Amino acid sequence: MNRFFKFSHWALLAMSLVATPLFTACSDDNDPELAPDSTTSVENDFHVAFANGTDNPSGTLLQGLSSLSEGVIRPIGHQMESSRTARIFVSKDRKTVWSLNYTVGSIEKLTYKKGDQYALLKRFDASVPLGSTTVRFTKMNEEVGSVHEIKATAVYGDEKDPSTYQGHQMLASIGFLDLDKMELREGYKKRIEVKLSDELAKQGYYIFRIDAPVFSGDKIYYGAGLRKYNPLTKKNLTVDKTCTLVLDYPSLNNPTVLVTDHVAGSTNGYRTPTQHVNEKGEILQLVSGNKEVHIAKLVNGKYDTSFDVNLSKLLNKGAASNGFFYAGNGIAYVPYEDYTTESHKVGVDPDGKDTFSYDWKLARIDLNKGTAVDLNVPGKLWLTQYQNSVVRDGVFYIALAPVGSEGNIYMFDVNSESAEGKKGAALKGTNAQQYYIGIY
C-alpha cells in the first residue's frame, strides 16, 4: 500500500505506538500489497530518501524523480517499512528497491512505478534463519545481498575476578540473500566463531560490528568496528589498530581477521559505505578513529601498508567519518565531521538525552595524487545517517540540507578540482528532526 504524506511529530509518535509485524520469506499471493505485474516499472529515475527523527524510532519516505537538476523536492513519498530508518538499496536499472527494516529483521523488495508509487513484490524475514532482528543488509550486486551481524561477549574464568579475563567471544551470523527469489541461499551460518590472535585477544581487542562488505576474488571482506577493552574497568580504551573480517565466498569458511597498525580506527562505518573496489580490483577502505580519517588499501588479501591517504592531515583538521563514495579513477567524495567547528544539538538519544554533533562537510579526494579539496557546502550539516549518493554522466549528486532546514541537491563535476558545485533542485518542507538521507 502506497502512502503519500508529509511526516510530522504526530505521525512519528503514531508510528512508535504500532507494532511492526514480522513476515516470512514467501508472501501470500493474495496479499493486496503485492504487485500483480512488474512490467510497468520505470527505469533510470533517481530515488530520493527522507527520514523523520534523529532519535528512535525514525520513519522513511522514498520518491522517484526523473531529474535532480531543477525544481523543488518536498518530503513526500512512499512510506518504507521502518521501525528505525530504513536501509535502502536500488538495482542498477533503478526499477527495483530493497530495504531493510532494521530492529525487525525483514527485507522488502519493491518495484518502482513512478513518483511515489512503489509496489511490494516480496518480503523476507531474515530474523528467523539467522536468529536476530538486528542483522544488517548490503546489496552486493544484482544477484545477491549479504545479511550479517556479529556479537561479542567478554569472557571471564570467574565473573567476580577481572584478572581472569580470557578475551571476547565473537560470533558472526551471515547469510546471502538471493535478490530474485528473496530467500537465503544454501550454506548460511547462524554461528561463525571469529578469532583474533591470542596476543590481541588477551590485550582486550574485539570486533563489535561488521558491515559494508565487498567481494574480491573468491573472498568477501567486511568492514569491522574494533574496540580495545579494559577488563578491570570494563571500559573501552583508545584503539591503535584497524582490522577487516575476511571469509571464503560463498562457503563462509576460513574466517580470518586482517590487522594493521599503519592506520587506526574502525572500518564498518554506519550507513554510508566504507569499502569500494577500484578499477584494479583493489579494495579502498575508509578508516575513522582518533579524530583522523584515512583511506587505506587492501591488495591481494593484505593491507598495503605503503598506502595511506590521511584526510585529516590534508585538510589540517581533526575529523571523523562514516564512509565515502567512489566516483571512479581514484576520485572519492567523503562526508566528514569537522572537529574544528562548534558543536550543536541535533537530536535525542534512546534514553532521552540530547545528542550533539560538529558540523559535517564534504571533501573530494584524488587518491592517485594524494590531494584533497574541501568543497563548498552549507553549514550545520548532519550526515551521520546519510546513506547514498550517485554518479551519473560524470556528475556526483548529493542531497544536502541541515536537519530541519531547507537545502539543495548539489552537483559536482567529477573531473573538476574546483570547490564549487552547482545547486540543483531545492529541498523543501522540512521540520525539526527531518532530513534527507540519500540519492539512489
CSV table of C-alpha atoms in Angstrom, one decimal:
chain,number,residue,atom,x,y,z
A,1,MET,CA,0.0,0.0,0.0
A,2,ASN,CA,1.5,3.4,-1.0
A,3,ARG,CA,1.1,6.3,1.4
A,4,PHE,CA,1.7,9.8,0.2
A,5,PHE,CA,2.0,12.3,3.0
A,6,LYS,CA,4.3,14.7,4.9
A,7,PHE,CA,5.8,13.5,8.2
A,8,SER,CA,5.1,15.3,11.4
A,9,HIS,CA,6.0,14.7,15.0
A,10,TRP,CA,2.4,13.4,15.4
A,11,ALA,CA,2.9,10.9,12.7
A,12,LEU,CA,6.2,9.8,14.2
A,13,LEU,CA,4.5,9.2,17.6
A,14,ALA,CA,1.8,7.2,15.9
A,15,MET,CA,4.3,5.0,14.3
A,16,SER,CA,6.1,4.3,17.5
A,17,LEU,CA,2.8,3.1,19.1
A,18,VAL,CA,2.2,0.5,16.4
A,19,ALA,CA,4.0,-2.8,16.5
A,20,THR,CA,5.6,-3.8,13.1
A,21,PRO,CA,4.6,-7.3,12.1
A,22,LEU,CA,7.0,-10.0,11.0
A,23,PHE,CA,6.7,-11.7,7.7
A,24,THR,CA,8.1,-14.8,6.2
A,25,ALA,CA,10.1,-15.2,3.1
A,26,CYS,CA,7.2,-16.2,0.9
A,27,SER,CA,4.4,-13.7,0.9
A,28,ASP,CA,0.8,-14.8,0.3
A,29,ASP,CA,-0.2,-14.4,-3.4
A,30,ASN,CA,-3.5,-12.9,-2.2
A,31,ASP,CA,-1.7,-10.1,-0.2
A,32,PRO,CA,-3.2,-6.9,-1.6
A,33,GLU,CA,0.1,-5.1,-1.2
A,34,LEU,CA,1.8,-7.4,-3.7
A,35,ALA,CA,2.4,-6.0,-7.2
A,36,PRO,CA,0.5,-8.3,-9.7
A,37,ASP,CA,2.7,-7.2,-12.5
A,38,SER,CA,6.1,-5.5,-12.6
A,39,THR,CA,6.3,-4.9,-16.3
A,40,THR,CA,5.3,-1.3,-15.9
A,41,SER,CA,8.3,-0.5,-13.8
A,42,VAL,CA,10.1,2.7,-14.6
A,43,GLU,CA,13.8,2.7,-15.4
A,44,ASN,CA,16.6,5.2,-14.6
A,45,ASP,CA,14.8,7.7,-12.4
A,46,PHE,CA,16.6,8.9,-9.3
A,47,HIS,CA,15.3,7.9,-5.9
A,48,VAL,CA,15.5,10.3,-3.0
A,49,ALA,CA,15.0,9.3,0.6
A,50,PHE,CA,13.9,11.4,3.5
A,51,ALA,CA,13.9,10.5,7.2
A,52,ASN,CA,12.0,11.8,10.2
A,53,GLY,CA,13.5,11.6,13.6
A,54,THR,CA,17.2,11.8,14.6
A,55,ASP,CA,16.3,9.7,17.7
A,56,ASN,CA,14.3,6.4,17.8
A,57,PRO,CA,12.0,5.4,16.1
A,58,SER,CA,12.6,7.0,12.7
A,59,GLY,CA,10.3,6.9,9.6
A,60,THR,CA,11.5,6.9,6.0
A,61,LEU,CA,9.9,8.2,2.8
A,62,LEU,CA,11.1,7.4,-0.8
A,63,GLN,CA,10.2,9.1,-4.1
A,64,GLY,CA,11.4,8.8,-7.7
A,65,LEU,CA,12.4,11.8,-9.8
A,66,SER,CA,13.5,11.9,-13.4
A,67,SER,CA,15.7,14.9,-12.8
A,68,LEU,CA,17.5,16.5,-9.9
A,69,SER,CA,19.0,19.5,-11.6
A,70,GLU,CA,15.9,21.8,-11.2
A,71,GLY,CA,12.6,22.2,-9.5
A,72,VAL,CA,11.6,21.5,-5.9
A,73,ILE,CA,11.7,18.3,-3.9
A,74,ARG,CA,9.4,18.0,-0.9
A,75,PRO,CA,9.4,15.4,1.9
A,76,ILE,CA,6.7,13.3,0.4
A,77,GLY,CA,6.6,9.7,-1.0
A,78,HIS,CA,6.2,6.1,-0.3
A,79,GLN,CA,6.4,5.1,3.4
A,80,MET,CA,9.1,2.4,3.8
A,81,GLU,CA,8.7,-0.2,6.4
A,82,SER,CA,10.9,1.1,9.2
A,83,SER,CA,11.0,0.8,12.9
A,84,ARG,CA,14.3,2.6,12.6
A,85,THR,CA,15.5,4.5,9.5
A,86,ALA,CA,15.1,2.1,6.5
A,87,ARG,CA,18.4,0.9,4.8
A,88,ILE,CA,17.7,1.3,1.1
A,89,PHE,CA,19.4,-0.3,-2.0
A,90,VAL,CA,18.4,0.1,-5.6
A,91,SER,CA,19.0,-2.1,-8.7
A,92,LYS,CA,21.4,-0.9,-11.5
A,93,ASP,CA,18.4,0.0,-13.7
A,94,ARG,CA,16.7,1.6,-10.8
A,95,LYS,CA,13.5,-0.3,-11.3
A,96,THR,CA,13.8,-2.4,-8.1
A,97,VAL,CA,14.3,-1.4,-4.5
A,98,TRP,CA,15.4,-3.5,-1.5
A,99,SER,CA,15.0,-2.1,2.0
A,100,LEU,CA,16.0,-3.5,5.5
A,101,ASN,CA,13.6,-2.8,8.3
A,102,TYR,CA,16.3,-2.7,11.0
A,103,THR,CA,15.5,-4.0,14.5
A,104,VAL,CA,12.7,-6.1,12.9
A,105,GLY,CA,15.0,-8.1,10.5
A,106,SER,CA,12.7,-8.1,7.5
A,107,ILE,CA,13.8,-7.1,4.0
A,108,GLU,CA,11.2,-5.9,1.4
A,109,LYS,CA,11.6,-5.9,-2.3
A,110,LEU,CA,9.6,-3.3,-4.3
A,111,THR,CA,9.1,-2.4,-7.9
A,112,TYR,CA,9.1,1.3,-8.8
A,113,LYS,CA,6.2,2.5,-10.8
A,114,LYS,CA,6.6,6.3,-10.9
A,115,GLY,CA,6.9,9.2,-8.4
A,116,ASP,CA,5.7,7.9,-5.0
A,117,GLN,CA,4.3,4.6,-6.5
A,118,TYR,CA,6.3,1.6,-5.2
A,119,ALA,CA,4.6,-1.8,-5.1
A,120,LEU,CA,5.7,-4.7,-2.9
A,121,LEU,CA,6.9,-7.8,-4.7
A,122,LYS,CA,8.2,-9.9,-1.8
A,123,ARG,CA,9.1,-9.7,1.9
A,124,PHE,CA,11.7,-11.8,3.7
A,125,ASP,CA,12.2,-12.2,7.4
A,126,ALA,CA,15.9,-12.7,8.0
A,127,SER,CA,15.5,-12.9,11.8
A,128,VAL,CA,14.2,-16.5,11.6
A,129,PRO,CA,17.1,-18.3,9.9
A,130,LEU,CA,19.8,-16.0,11.4
A,131,GLY,CA,18.2,-15.7,14.9
A,132,SER,CA,18.4,-11.9,15.2
A,133,THR,CA,16.3,-8.9,14.4
A,134,THR,CA,19.3,-6.6,14.3
A,135,VAL,CA,21.1,-8.0,11.3
A,136,ARG,CA,22.4,-5.6,8.7
A,137,PHE,CA,22.0,-5.8,4.9
A,138,THR,CA,24.1,-4.8,1.9
A,139,LYS,CA,23.2,-5.3,-1.7
A,140,MET,CA,26.4,-6.8,-3.2
A,141,ASN,CA,25.5,-7.0,-6.9
A,142,GLU,CA,22.4,-7.6,-9.0
A,143,GLU,CA,22.1,-11.2,-7.8
A,144,VAL,CA,22.9,-11.4,-4.1
A,145,GLY,CA,22.9,-9.4,-0.9
A,146,SER,CA,24.7,-10.0,2.4
A,147,VAL,CA,22.8,-10.3,5.6
A,148,HIS,CA,25.2,-10.1,8.5
A,149,GLU,CA,25.8,-9.4,12.2
A,150,ILE,CA,28.4,-10.1,14.9
A,151,LYS,CA,28.1,-10.1,18.6
A,152,ALA,CA,30.9,-10.0,21.1
A,153,THR,CA,30.8,-11.0,24.8
A,154,ALA,CA,33.6,-10.6,27.4
A,155,VAL,CA,34.6,-14.0,28.8
A,156,TYR,CA,35.9,-14.4,32.4
A,157,GLY,CA,37.1,-17.5,34.2
A,158,ASP,CA,35.4,-16.0,37.3
A,159,GLU,CA,32.9,-13.2,36.8
A,160,LYS,CA,33.9,-11.8,40.2
A,161,ASP,CA,37.6,-11.7,39.4
A,162,PRO,CA,38.6,-9.3,36.5
A,163,SER,CA,42.1,-10.8,36.4
A,164,THR,CA,40.5,-14.0,34.9
A,165,TYR,CA,39.6,-12.2,31.6
A,166,GLN,CA,40.1,-14.5,28.7
A,167,GLY,CA,39.2,-12.2,25.8
A,168,HIS,CA,35.9,-11.7,23.9
A,169,GLN,CA,33.9,-14.4,22.3
A,170,MET,CA,32.9,-13.2,18.8
A,171,LEU,CA,30.1,-14.9,16.9
A,172,ALA,CA,29.0,-13.8,13.5
A,173,SER,CA,25.8,-14.7,11.7
A,174,ILE,CA,25.9,-14.4,7.9
A,175,GLY,CA,23.7,-15.4,5.0
A,176,PHE,CA,23.5,-14.5,1.3
A,177,LEU,CA,20.1,-13.3,0.1
A,178,ASP,CA,19.0,-14.3,-3.4
A,179,LEU,CA,17.7,-10.9,-4.6
A,180,ASP,CA,15.4,-12.6,-7.2
A,181,LYS,CA,13.8,-15.3,-5.1
A,182,MET,CA,14.1,-13.3,-1.8
A,183,GLU,CA,15.3,-16.3,0.2
A,184,LEU,CA,18.7,-17.1,1.8
A,185,ARG,CA,20.9,-19.3,-0.4
A,186,GLU,CA,22.1,-22.6,1.0
A,187,GLY,CA,25.0,-22.5,3.4
A,188,TYR,CA,24.1,-19.6,5.6
A,189,LYS,CA,25.5,-19.8,9.0
A,190,LYS,CA,24.0,-18.7,12.2
A,191,ARG,CA,27.1,-19.1,14.3
A,192,ILE,CA,30.6,-18.4,12.9
A,193,GLU,CA,33.3,-18.2,15.5
A,194,VAL,CA,35.7,-15.2,14.8
A,195,LYS,CA,39.0,-15.1,16.5
A,196,LEU,CA,41.9,-12.6,16.8
A,197,SER,CA,45.4,-13.7,17.7
A,198,ASP,CA,45.8,-14.9,21.2
A,199,GLU,CA,48.0,-11.8,21.9
A,200,LEU,CA,45.5,-9.3,20.7
A,201,ALA,CA,42.6,-11.1,22.4
A,202,LYS,CA,44.5,-11.0,25.7
A,203,GLN,CA,45.1,-7.3,25.2
A,204,GLY,CA,41.3,-6.8,25.0
A,205,TYR,CA,40.8,-6.2,21.3
A,206,TYR,CA,37.5,-7.4,19.8
A,207,ILE,CA,35.2,-6.7,16.9
A,208,PHE,CA,31.8,-5.3,17.9
A,209,ARG,CA,30.2,-4.7,14.4
A,210,ILE,CA,30.7,-5.8,10.8
A,211,ASP,CA,29.2,-4.1,7.7
A,212,ALA,CA,29.8,-2.6,4.3
A,213,PRO,CA,31.1,-5.9,2.7
A,214,VAL,CA,32.7,-6.1,-0.8
A,215,PHE,CA,33.7,-9.1,-3.0
A,216,SER,CA,37.3,-9.6,-4.1
A,217,GLY,CA,38.2,-12.8,-5.9
A,218,ASP,CA,36.7,-15.7,-4.0
A,219,LYS,CA,36.5,-13.8,-0.7
A,220,ILE,CA,34.1,-11.4,1.0
A,221,TYR,CA,35.6,-8.6,3.1
A,222,TYR,CA,33.6,-7.0,5.9
A,223,GLY,CA,34.5,-3.6,7.4
A,224,ALA,CA,34.9,-4.1,11.2
A,225,GLY,CA,34.3,-2.0,14.2
A,226,LEU,CA,37.3,-2.5,16.5
A,227,ARG,CA,37.5,-1.9,20.2
A,228,LYS,CA,40.0,-2.4,23.0
A,229,TYR,CA,38.6,-3.5,26.3
A,230,ASN,CA,40.0,-2.9,29.8
A,231,PRO,CA,38.8,-5.9,31.8
A,232,LEU,CA,39.5,-4.2,35.2
A,233,THR,CA,37.3,-1.1,34.5
A,234,LYS,CA,35.1,-2.8,31.8
A,235,LYS,CA,35.6,0.3,29.7
A,236,ASN,CA,37.0,0.7,26.2
A,237,LEU,CA,40.4,2.1,25.5
A,238,THR,CA,41.9,4.0,22.6
A,239,VAL,CA,42.3,1.8,19.5
A,240,ASP,CA,45.7,1.9,17.7
A,241,LYS,CA,44.9,-0.7,15.0
A,242,THR,CA,42.5,-1.4,12.2
A,243,CYS,CA,41.0,-4.7,11.0
A,244,THR,CA,38.9,-6.4,8.4
A,245,LEU,CA,36.9,-9.7,8.6
A,246,VAL,CA,37.5,-12.0,5.6
A,247,LEU,CA,35.7,-15.2,4.7
A,248,ASP,CA,35.6,-17.6,1.7
A,249,TYR,CA,32.7,-16.9,-0.6
A,250,PRO,CA,30.2,-18.4,-0.9
A,251,SER,CA,31.1,-21.1,1.7
A,252,LEU,CA,31.7,-18.7,4.6
A,253,ASN,CA,34.6,-20.9,5.6
A,254,ASN,CA,38.0,-19.8,7.0
A,255,PRO,CA,37.0,-16.6,8.9
A,256,THR,CA,40.2,-14.5,9.2
A,257,VAL,CA,40.9,-11.1,10.6
A,258,LEU,CA,43.3,-8.9,8.8
A,259,VAL,CA,45.0,-6.5,11.2
A,260,THR,CA,47.2,-3.5,10.5
A,261,ASP,CA,48.7,-0.7,12.7
A,262,HIS,CA,49.7,1.7,9.9
A,263,VAL,CA,46.2,3.3,10.4
A,264,ALA,CA,43.9,3.2,13.4
A,265,GLY,CA,40.1,3.1,13.8
A,266,SER,CA,37.0,1.3,12.6
A,267,THR,CA,36.1,0.3,9.0
A,268,ASN,CA,32.5,-0.7,9.4
A,269,GLY,CA,31.0,2.8,9.1
A,270,TYR,CA,27.4,3.3,10.0
A,271,ARG,CA,25.0,3.7,7.0
A,272,THR,CA,27.4,5.1,4.4
A,273,PRO,CA,29.6,2.5,2.5
A,274,THR,CA,33.2,2.3,3.7
A,275,GLN,CA,34.6,0.0,1.1
A,276,HIS,CA,34.8,0.1,-2.7
A,277,VAL,CA,36.6,-2.0,-5.3
A,278,ASN,CA,38.6,0.1,-7.7
A,279,GLU,CA,39.4,-0.5,-11.4
A,280,LYS,CA,42.4,-2.7,-10.5
A,281,GLY,CA,40.4,-4.9,-8.2
A,282,GLU,CA,41.9,-3.3,-5.0
A,283,ILE,CA,39.8,-2.6,-2.0
A,284,LEU,CA,39.6,1.1,-1.0
A,285,GLN,CA,38.7,1.3,2.7
A,286,LEU,CA,37.7,4.3,4.9
A,287,VAL,CA,39.2,4.2,8.4
A,288,SER,CA,37.9,6.5,11.1
A,289,GLY,CA,39.3,6.9,14.6
A,290,ASN,CA,41.2,9.1,17.0
A,291,LYS,CA,40.0,12.2,15.2
A,292,GLU,CA,41.5,11.1,11.9
A,293,VAL,CA,40.0,9.9,8.6
A,294,HIS,CA,42.1,7.7,6.3
A,295,ILE,CA,41.6,5.9,3.1
A,296,ALA,CA,43.6,2.6,3.2
A,297,LYS,CA,44.0,-0.1,0.6
A,298,LEU,CA,43.9,-3.9,0.6
A,299,VAL,CA,45.7,-5.7,-2.3
A,300,ASN,CA,45.7,-9.4,-2.9
A,301,GLY,CA,44.1,-10.1,0.5
A,302,LYS,CA,46.5,-7.9,2.5
A,303,TYR,CA,46.8,-4.4,3.7
A,304,ASP,CA,49.1,-2.3,1.5
A,305,THR,CA,50.9,-0.5,4.4
A,306,SER,CA,52.6,1.8,2.0
A,307,PHE,CA,49.3,3.4,1.1
A,308,ASP,CA,47.6,5.9,3.4
A,309,VAL,CA,45.6,9.0,2.3
A,310,ASN,CA,45.1,11.0,5.5
A,311,LEU,CA,42.2,13.4,5.0
A,312,SER,CA,42.8,15.0,8.4
A,313,LYS,CA,46.4,15.8,7.6
A,314,LEU,CA,45.5,17.0,4.1
A,315,LEU,CA,42.9,19.4,5.5
A,316,ASN,CA,44.8,20.1,8.7
A,317,LYS,CA,41.8,19.4,11.0
A,318,GLY,CA,40.5,16.7,13.3
A,319,ALA,CA,37.7,14.8,11.7
A,320,ALA,CA,35.6,11.6,11.7
A,321,SER,CA,33.6,9.9,9.0
A,322,ASN,CA,31.1,7.1,8.5
A,323,GLY,CA,32.1,6.3,4.9
A,324,PHE,CA,32.7,7.6,1.4
A,325,PHE,CA,31.5,7.4,-2.3
A,326,TYR,CA,33.9,6.3,-5.0
A,327,ALA,CA,33.4,8.1,-8.4
A,328,GLY,CA,36.0,6.1,-10.3
A,329,ASN,CA,39.5,6.8,-11.5
A,330,GLY,CA,40.8,7.5,-8.0
A,331,ILE,CA,38.2,10.1,-7.1
A,332,ALA,CA,36.4,9.8,-3.8
A,333,TYR,CA,33.8,12.0,-2.0
A,334,VAL,CA,34.0,11.9,1.8
A,335,PRO,CA,31.3,13.3,4.1
A,336,TYR,CA,33.2,14.1,7.3
A,337,GLU,CA,32.5,15.6,10.8
A,338,ASP,CA,34.7,18.7,11.3
A,339,TYR,CA,36.0,18.9,14.8
A,340,THR,CA,37.2,22.5,14.3
A,341,THR,CA,33.6,23.7,14.2
A,342,GLU,CA,31.2,24.4,17.1
A,343,SER,CA,29.2,21.5,18.5
A,344,HIS,CA,25.4,21.8,18.3
A,345,LYS,CA,22.4,19.8,19.3
A,346,VAL,CA,21.0,17.5,16.6
A,347,GLY,CA,18.5,15.2,18.4
A,348,VAL,CA,17.8,13.0,21.3
A,349,ASP,CA,19.1,9.5,22.1
A,350,PRO,CA,17.0,6.5,23.1
A,351,ASP,CA,17.5,7.4,26.8
A,352,GLY,CA,16.0,10.9,26.2
A,353,LYS,CA,19.4,12.7,26.4
A,354,ASP,CA,20.3,15.4,23.9
A,355,THR,CA,22.8,14.4,21.2
A,356,PHE,CA,25.3,16.8,19.8
A,357,SER,CA,27.4,17.0,16.6
A,358,TYR,CA,30.1,19.1,15.0
A,359,ASP,CA,29.3,20.4,11.5
A,360,TRP,CA,29.6,17.9,8.7
A,361,LYS,CA,31.3,18.8,5.5
A,362,LEU,CA,32.2,17.2,2.2
A,363,ALA,CA,35.7,16.7,0.7
A,364,ARG,CA,36.9,15.5,-2.7
A,365,ILE,CA,40.0,13.3,-2.6
A,366,ASP,CA,42.2,12.4,-5.5
A,367,LEU,CA,43.6,9.1,-4.3
A,368,ASN,CA,46.1,8.9,-7.2
A,369,LYS,CA,47.5,12.4,-6.4
A,370,GLY,CA,47.1,12.2,-2.7
A,371,THR,CA,45.3,15.5,-2.6
A,372,ALA,CA,42.0,16.8,-1.1
A,373,VAL,CA,39.7,19.7,-1.7
A,374,ASP,CA,37.2,21.0,0.9
A,375,LEU,CA,34.0,21.5,-1.1
A,376,ASN,CA,31.8,24.5,-0.5
A,377,VAL,CA,28.6,23.1,1.1
A,378,PRO,CA,26.0,24.5,3.6
A,379,GLY,CA,26.9,24.9,7.2
A,380,LYS,CA,25.3,23.0,10.1
A,381,LEU,CA,25.0,19.7,8.1
A,382,TRP,CA,24.5,16.4,10.0
A,383,LEU,CA,25.4,13.5,7.8
A,384,THR,CA,25.8,10.8,10.4
A,385,GLN,CA,22.9,8.8,8.9
A,386,TYR,CA,23.4,9.8,5.3
A,387,GLN,CA,23.2,6.6,3.2
A,388,ASN,CA,23.9,7.0,-0.5
A,389,SER,CA,24.9,9.3,-3.4
A,390,VAL,CA,25.2,8.6,-7.1
A,391,VAL,CA,27.5,9.4,-10.0
A,392,ARG,CA,25.7,9.8,-13.4
A,393,ASP,CA,27.3,11.1,-16.6
A,394,GLY,CA,30.3,12.4,-14.8
A,395,VAL,CA,28.4,14.3,-12.1
A,396,PHE,CA,28.3,13.5,-8.4
A,397,TYR,CA,24.9,14.1,-6.8
A,398,ILE,CA,24.3,14.6,-3.1
A,399,ALA,CA,21.3,15.9,-1.1
A,400,LEU,CA,22.5,18.5,1.4
A,401,ALA,CA,20.2,20.3,3.9
A,402,PRO,CA,20.7,20.9,7.7
A,403,VAL,CA,18.4,19.0,10.0
A,404,GLY,CA,15.0,20.7,10.0
A,405,SER,CA,16.1,23.2,7.3
A,406,GLU,CA,15.9,23.6,3.5
A,407,GLY,CA,18.7,22.9,1.1
A,408,ASN,CA,19.6,21.7,-2.3
A,409,ILE,CA,20.8,18.9,-4.5
A,410,TYR,CA,24.5,19.6,-5.1
A,411,MET,CA,26.1,18.5,-8.3
A,412,PHE,CA,29.9,18.3,-8.6
A,413,ASP,CA,31.8,17.6,-11.8
A,414,VAL,CA,33.9,14.5,-11.0
A,415,ASN,CA,36.7,15.7,-13.2
A,416,SER,CA,36.9,19.2,-11.7
A,417,GLU,CA,39.2,20.1,-8.7
A,418,SER,CA,37.1,23.2,-8.0
A,419,ALA,CA,35.5,23.5,-4.6
A,420,GLU,CA,32.3,24.9,-6.2
A,421,GLY,CA,29.5,22.7,-7.3
A,422,LYS,CA,26.2,23.5,-8.9
A,423,LYS,CA,22.9,23.8,-7.0
A,424,GLY,CA,20.2,21.6,-8.4
A,425,ALA,CA,16.7,21.1,-7.2
A,426,ALA,CA,15.7,22.8,-4.0
A,427,LEU,CA,15.0,20.6,-0.9
A,428,LYS,CA,11.9,22.0,0.8
A,429,GLY,CA,9.4,21.5,3.6
A,430,THR,CA,11.5,20.1,6.4
A,431,ASN,CA,10.6,20.5,10.1
A,432,ALA,CA,12.6,19.8,13.3
A,433,GLN,CA,14.3,16.4,13.2
A,434,GLN,CA,13.6,15.8,9.5
A,435,TYR,CA,16.4,15.4,6.9
A,436,TYR,CA,17.3,13.9,3.5
A,437,ILE,CA,19.4,10.8,3.8
A,438,GLY,CA,20.3,9.7,0.3
A,439,ILE,CA,20.0,9.6,-3.5
A,440,TYR,CA,19.9,6.2,-5.2
